[in-house]
């Protein structure tokens, strides 16, 4: 038997059982080339071609078993690329009728568009109310105010017809003889204005400030209520202290030196309550208190200077009218202006919520006792 016929019989007997065995991972193509010593070449991935017979055609009796799992990669470690075609993306839904199709730069335009600035939040209110301190202080001021007026309601004195005018200083002596009833009425009107104007102006400022942030009107109204308490405390302390000094000094008014004046009875108790001027002290106290609150609320506002100028201008006009009317001497209104300004600045400053961070107290021992120190930053 020749060698070629022996090879064909071996292929027919051995190849079909080996190819159909379930443990064989892949299909192997056996070459029937004349050079039988060469190793068989692996078949392409995903397909199996039977070896060609002697006539060049694949034998029909060799069954083909479909692959149930992907063939392992070649021994060299190279992983074959996925040759499956990519799945098509789902079709885009058409835009609704009446709308323009989105442009390719729509997302870029939306991301680059500047967002609307958020409204600034309101700062915490600077006025802090302490009922344990404020209520007794307001009550004491009202007691001094109303008590002194009720005690001197039916009081009278002999007048100042025999008073020595030479004992009056040169600045105040120029006021003697002033008798202007219109100036007296104008000073009364300005006094009521200086009491009501801070309340109205502070309310307007609170409402304007409340518009900067949504839902802040209630907070602004609460801040205005605190300011009203502070302003009322300024008024009570100022009038109470003024009446206390008036009834302690009992200085005759300028018009009390003239029995024929048109301002009032020289024998009335009111005619000897000249020092110091209650109109001047009240006007300066209320106007400077409002200006102080405005400055504390708007520390960097350019309107602070005009507010102070307007406040001091109205208060100074009230004081000057009192001298022009013949109700007070110059020293009366000067002392009243200093006292009122001190109260108008001190009371709101002591109500600051951050006062503890600006004031510090200390007590240090010294060779003769103790040294008390007070430092502050304003």
PDB file of C-alpha atoms in Angstrom, residues 65-227:
ATOM      1  CA  UNK A  65     -20.067  21.535  15.018  1.00  0.00           C
ATOM      2  CA  UNK A  66     -21.094  25.153  15.622  1.00  0.00           C
ATOM      3  CA  UNK A  67     -19.084  26.960  18.303  1.00  0.00           C
ATOM      4  CA  UNK A  68     -20.968  27.575  21.517  1.00  0.00           C
ATOM      5  CA  UNK A  69     -18.338  29.835  23.115  1.00  0.00           C
ATOM      6  CA  UNK A  70     -15.717  32.202  21.757  1.00  0.00           C
ATOM      7  CA  UNK A  71     -12.453  30.587  20.893  1.00  0.00           C
ATOM      8  CA  UNK A  72      -9.518  31.423  23.154  1.00  0.00           C
ATOM      9  CA  UNK A  73      -6.963  33.831  21.880  1.00  0.00           C
ATOM     10  CA  UNK A  74      -3.805  32.771  20.205  1.00  0.00           C
ATOM     11  CA  UNK A  75      -0.899  31.559  22.318  1.00  0.00           C
ATOM     12  CA  UNK A  76       0.993  34.799  21.792  1.00  0.00           C
ATOM     13  CA  UNK A  77      -1.369  36.644  24.199  1.00  0.00           C
ATOM     14  CA  UNK A  78      -2.830  38.999  21.560  1.00  0.00           C
ATOM     15  CA  UNK A  79      -6.522  39.656  22.113  1.00  0.00           C
ATOM     16  CA  UNK A  80      -8.397  39.998  18.835  1.00  0.00           C
ATOM     17  CA  UNK A  81     -10.374  43.176  18.362  1.00  0.00           C
ATOM     18  CA  UNK A  82     -14.142  43.158  18.440  1.00  0.00           C
ATOM     19  CA  UNK A  83     -15.207  43.013  14.840  1.00  0.00           C
ATOM     20  CA  UNK A  84     -18.915  43.163  15.555  1.00  0.00           C
ATOM     21  CA  UNK A  85     -20.505  46.222  13.971  1.00  0.00           C
ATOM     22  CA  UNK A  86     -21.512  48.979  16.449  1.00  0.00           C
ATOM     23  CA  UNK A  87     -25.167  49.260  17.283  1.00  0.00           C
ATOM     24  CA  UNK A  88     -26.915  52.218  15.734  1.00  0.00           C
ATOM     25  CA  UNK A  89     -27.959  55.021  18.195  1.00  0.00           C
ATOM     26  CA  UNK A  90     -31.704  55.446  18.764  1.00  0.00           C
ATOM     27  CA  UNK A  91     -33.273  57.955  16.393  1.00  0.00           C
ATOM     28  CA  UNK A  92     -33.675  61.450  17.847  1.00  0.00           C
ATOM     29  CA  UNK A  93     -37.215  62.580  18.523  1.00  0.00           C
ATOM     30  CA  UNK A  94     -38.345  65.399  16.279  1.00  0.00           C
ATOM     31  CA  UNK A  95     -38.859  68.801  18.013  1.00  0.00           C
ATOM     32  CA  UNK A  96     -42.460  69.827  18.689  1.00  0.00           C
ATOM     33  CA  UNK A  97     -44.281  71.824  16.093  1.00  0.00           C
ATOM     34  CA  UNK A  98     -43.704  75.566  16.160  1.00  0.00           C
ATOM     35  CA  UNK A  99     -40.274  75.391  17.788  1.00  0.00           C
ATOM     36  CA  UNK A 100     -36.935  75.889  16.132  1.00  0.00           C
ATOM     37  CA  UNK A 101     -34.491  72.971  16.160  1.00  0.00           C
ATOM     38  CA  UNK A 102     -31.774  73.342  18.797  1.00  0.00           C
ATOM     39  CA  UNK A 103     -28.485  74.554  17.500  1.00  0.00           C
ATOM     40  CA  UNK A 104     -25.261  72.724  18.133  1.00  0.00           C
ATOM     41  CA  UNK A 105     -24.001  75.615  20.248  1.00  0.00           C
ATOM     42  CA  UNK A 106     -27.078  75.741  22.510  1.00  0.00           C
ATOM     43  CA  UNK A 107     -25.371  74.008  25.424  1.00  0.00           C
ATOM     44  CA  UNK A 108     -22.336  76.243  25.122  1.00  0.00           C
ATOM     45  CA  UNK A 109     -24.544  79.354  25.092  1.00  0.00           C
ATOM     46  CA  UNK A 110     -26.432  78.206  28.171  1.00  0.00           C
ATOM     47  CA  UNK A 111     -23.269  77.424  30.103  1.00  0.00           C
ATOM     48  CA  UNK A 112     -21.602  80.688  29.147  1.00  0.00           C
ATOM     49  CA  UNK A 113     -24.634  82.880  29.895  1.00  0.00           C
ATOM     50  CA  UNK A 114     -24.060  84.891  33.117  1.00  0.00           C
ATOM     51  CA  UNK A 115     -26.392  83.954  35.940  1.00  0.00           C
ATOM     52  CA  UNK A 116     -28.436  86.626  37.699  1.00  0.00           C
ATOM     53  CA  UNK A 117     -26.654  87.914  40.823  1.00  0.00           C
ATOM     54  CA  UNK A 118     -28.204  86.787  44.063  1.00  0.00           C
ATOM     55  CA  UNK A 119     -29.648  89.576  46.233  1.00  0.00           C
ATOM     56  CA  UNK A 120     -27.355  90.502  49.111  1.00  0.00           C
ATOM     57  CA  UNK A 121     -28.391  89.272  52.495  1.00  0.00           C
ATOM     58  CA  UNK A 122     -29.217  91.793  55.135  1.00  0.00           C
ATOM     59  CA  UNK A 123     -26.652  92.257  57.889  1.00  0.00           C
ATOM     60  CA  UNK A 124     -27.715  91.536  61.470  1.00  0.00           C
ATOM     61  CA  UNK A 125     -29.388  94.481  63.162  1.00  0.00           C
ATOM     62  CA  UNK A 126     -27.003  96.480  65.287  1.00  0.00           C
ATOM     63  CA  UNK A 127     -29.448  97.617  67.971  1.00  0.00           C
ATOM     64  CA  UNK A 128     -29.859  95.216  70.885  1.00  0.00           C
ATOM     65  CA  UNK A 129     -32.586  95.715  73.458  1.00  0.00           C
ATOM     66  CA  UNK A 130     -32.015  94.641  77.063  1.00  0.00           C
ATOM     67  CA  UNK A 131     -35.368  94.884  78.896  1.00  0.00           C
ATOM     68  CA  UNK A 132     -33.725  94.437  82.291  1.00  0.00           C
ATOM     69  CA  UNK A 133     -31.811  97.685  81.709  1.00  0.00           C
ATOM     70  CA  UNK A 134     -33.879  99.657  79.208  1.00  0.00           C
ATOM     71  CA  UNK A 135     -37.210  99.471  81.046  1.00  0.00           C
ATOM     72  CA  UNK A 136     -35.872 100.899  84.353  1.00  0.00           C
ATOM     73  CA  UNK A 137     -33.947 103.624  82.511  1.00  0.00           C
ATOM     74  CA  UNK A 138     -37.005 104.689  80.509  1.00  0.00           C
ATOM     75  CA  UNK A 139     -39.167 104.556  83.637  1.00  0.00           C
ATOM     76  CA  UNK A 140     -36.737 106.741  85.597  1.00  0.00           C
ATOM     77  CA  UNK A 141     -36.641 109.311  82.810  1.00  0.00           C
ATOM     78  CA  UNK A 142     -40.445 109.470  82.644  1.00  0.00           C
ATOM     79  CA  UNK A 143     -40.695 109.853  86.428  1.00  0.00           C
ATOM     80  CA  UNK A 144     -38.278 112.781  86.407  1.00  0.00           C
ATOM     81  CA  UNK A 145     -40.052 114.336  83.429  1.00  0.00           C
ATOM     82  CA  UNK A 146     -43.651 114.092  84.575  1.00  0.00           C
ATOM     83  CA  UNK A 147     -42.957 114.340  88.293  1.00  0.00           C
ATOM     84  CA  UNK A 148     -41.114 117.646  88.030  1.00  0.00           C
ATOM     85  CA  UNK A 149     -43.810 119.176  85.824  1.00  0.00           C
ATOM     86  CA  UNK A 150     -46.593 118.122  88.187  1.00  0.00           C
ATOM     87  CA  UNK A 151     -44.701 119.352  91.262  1.00  0.00           C
ATOM     88  CA  UNK A 152     -44.166 122.844  89.784  1.00  0.00           C
ATOM     89  CA  UNK A 153     -47.586 123.157  88.166  1.00  0.00           C
ATOM     90  CA  UNK A 154     -49.027 125.614  90.719  1.00  0.00           C
ATOM     91  CA  UNK A 155     -45.720 127.132  91.848  1.00  0.00           C
ATOM     92  CA  UNK A 156     -44.989 130.848  91.532  1.00  0.00           C
ATOM     93  CA  UNK A 157     -42.254 133.302  92.515  1.00  0.00           C
ATOM     94  CA  UNK A 158     -41.794 137.060  92.954  1.00  0.00           C
ATOM     95  CA  UNK A 159     -40.266 137.584  89.504  1.00  0.00           C
ATOM     96  CA  UNK A 160     -37.012 139.110  88.413  1.00  0.00           C
ATOM     97  CA  UNK A 161     -37.902 142.789  88.300  1.00  0.00           C
ATOM     98  CA  UNK A 162     -35.225 143.549  90.860  1.00  0.00           C
ATOM     99  CA  UNK A 163     -32.588 141.208  89.419  1.00  0.00           C
ATOM    100  CA  UNK A 164     -29.145 142.694  88.779  1.00  0.00           C
ATOM    101  CA  UNK A 165     -28.447 142.658  85.053  1.00  0.00           C
ATOM    102  CA  UNK A 166     -24.791 143.480  85.563  1.00  0.00           C
ATOM    103  CA  UNK A 167     -24.197 139.972  86.862  1.00  0.00           C
ATOM    104  CA  UNK A 168     -25.043 138.507  83.457  1.00  0.00           C
ATOM    105  CA  UNK A 169     -22.034 137.753  81.229  1.00  0.00           C
ATOM    106  CA  UNK A 170     -21.457 139.825  78.129  1.00  0.00           C
ATOM    107  CA  UNK A 171     -22.614 137.107  75.699  1.00  0.00           C
ATOM    108  CA  UNK A 172     -25.936 136.560  77.442  1.00  0.00           C
ATOM    109  CA  UNK A 173     -26.541 140.247  78.131  1.00  0.00           C
ATOM    110  CA  UNK A 174     -27.155 140.806  74.410  1.00  0.00           C
ATOM    111  CA  UNK A 175     -30.226 138.608  74.572  1.00  0.00           C
ATOM    112  CA  UNK A 176     -32.039 140.881  77.026  1.00  0.00           C
ATOM    113  CA  UNK A 177     -34.845 142.688  75.272  1.00  0.00           C
ATOM    114  CA  UNK A 178     -35.541 139.935  72.709  1.00  0.00           C
ATOM    115  CA  UNK A 179     -39.288 139.478  72.398  1.00  0.00           C
ATOM    116  CA  UNK A 180     -40.293 137.533  69.288  1.00  0.00           C
ATOM    117  CA  UNK A 181     -43.450 135.459  69.637  1.00  0.00           C
ATOM    118  CA  UNK A 182     -43.243 134.146  66.054  1.00  0.00           C
ATOM    119  CA  UNK A 183     -39.751 132.757  66.692  1.00  0.00           C
ATOM    120  CA  UNK A 184     -41.089 131.061  69.821  1.00  0.00           C
ATOM    121  CA  UNK A 185     -43.866 129.351  67.830  1.00  0.00           C
ATOM    122  CA  UNK A 186     -41.413 128.342  65.110  1.00  0.00           C
ATOM    123  CA  UNK A 187     -39.089 126.777  67.693  1.00  0.00           C
ATOM    124  CA  UNK A 188     -42.039 124.819  69.111  1.00  0.00           C
ATOM    125  CA  UNK A 189     -42.887 123.509  65.636  1.00  0.00           C
ATOM    126  CA  UNK A 190     -39.278 122.482  65.020  1.00  0.00           C
ATOM    127  CA  UNK A 191     -39.198 120.725  68.407  1.00  0.00           C
ATOM    128  CA  UNK A 192     -42.127 118.502  67.432  1.00  0.00           C
ATOM    129  CA  UNK A 193     -40.500 117.946  64.046  1.00  0.00           C
ATOM    130  CA  UNK A 194     -37.256 116.770  65.607  1.00  0.00           C
ATOM    131  CA  UNK A 195     -39.202 114.256  67.721  1.00  0.00           C
ATOM    132  CA  UNK A 196     -41.282 112.826  64.854  1.00  0.00           C
ATOM    133  CA  UNK A 197     -38.784 113.086  61.969  1.00  0.00           C
ATOM    134  CA  UNK A 198     -36.334 110.435  63.274  1.00  0.00           C
ATOM    135  CA  UNK A 199     -39.158 107.900  63.605  1.00  0.00           C
ATOM    136  CA  UNK A 200     -40.407 108.496  60.051  1.00  0.00           C
ATOM    137  CA  UNK A 201     -36.933 108.683  58.515  1.00  0.00           C
ATOM    138  CA  UNK A 202     -35.801 105.508  60.257  1.00  0.00           C
ATOM    139  CA  UNK A 203     -38.916 103.669  59.042  1.00  0.00           C
ATOM    140  CA  UNK A 204     -38.236 104.753  55.458  1.00  0.00           C
ATOM    141  CA  UNK A 205     -34.616 103.637  55.760  1.00  0.00           C
ATOM    142  CA  UNK A 206     -35.695 100.244  57.142  1.00  0.00           C
ATOM    143  CA  UNK A 207     -38.146  99.696  54.271  1.00  0.00           C
ATOM    144  CA  UNK A 208     -35.596 100.661  51.628  1.00  0.00           C
ATOM    145  CA  UNK A 209     -33.033  98.357  53.212  1.00  0.00           C
ATOM    146  CA  UNK A 210     -35.602  95.548  53.337  1.00  0.00           C
ATOM    147  CA  UNK A 211     -36.049  95.653  49.560  1.00  0.00           C
ATOM    148  CA  UNK A 212     -32.530  94.361  48.962  1.00  0.00           C
ATOM    149  CA  UNK A 213     -33.380  90.787  49.948  1.00  0.00           C
ATOM    150  CA  UNK A 214     -36.631  88.888  49.380  1.00  0.00           C
ATOM    151  CA  UNK A 215     -38.819  88.406  52.420  1.00  0.00           C
ATOM    152  CA  UNK A 216     -36.925  90.940  54.523  1.00  0.00           C
ATOM    153  CA  UNK A 217     -39.715  93.440  55.206  1.00  0.00           C
ATOM    154  CA  UNK A 218     -40.679  91.652  58.416  1.00  0.00           C
ATOM    155  CA  UNK A 219     -37.093  91.687  59.563  1.00  0.00           C
ATOM    156  CA  UNK A 220     -36.800  95.367  58.649  1.00  0.00           C
ATOM    157  CA  UNK A 221     -39.950  96.137  60.646  1.00  0.00           C
ATOM    158  CA  UNK A 222     -38.465  94.337  63.642  1.00  0.00           C
ATOM    159  CA  UNK A 223     -35.295  96.408  63.323  1.00  0.00           C
ATOM    160  CA  UNK A 224     -37.348  99.597  63.138  1.00  0.00           C
ATOM    161  CA  UNK A 225     -39.199  98.617  66.338  1.00  0.00           C
ATOM    162  CA  UNK A 226     -35.847  98.290  68.103  1.00  0.00           C
ATOM    163  CA  UNK A 227     -34.818 101.704  66.830  1.00  0.00           C
TER     164      UNK A 227
END
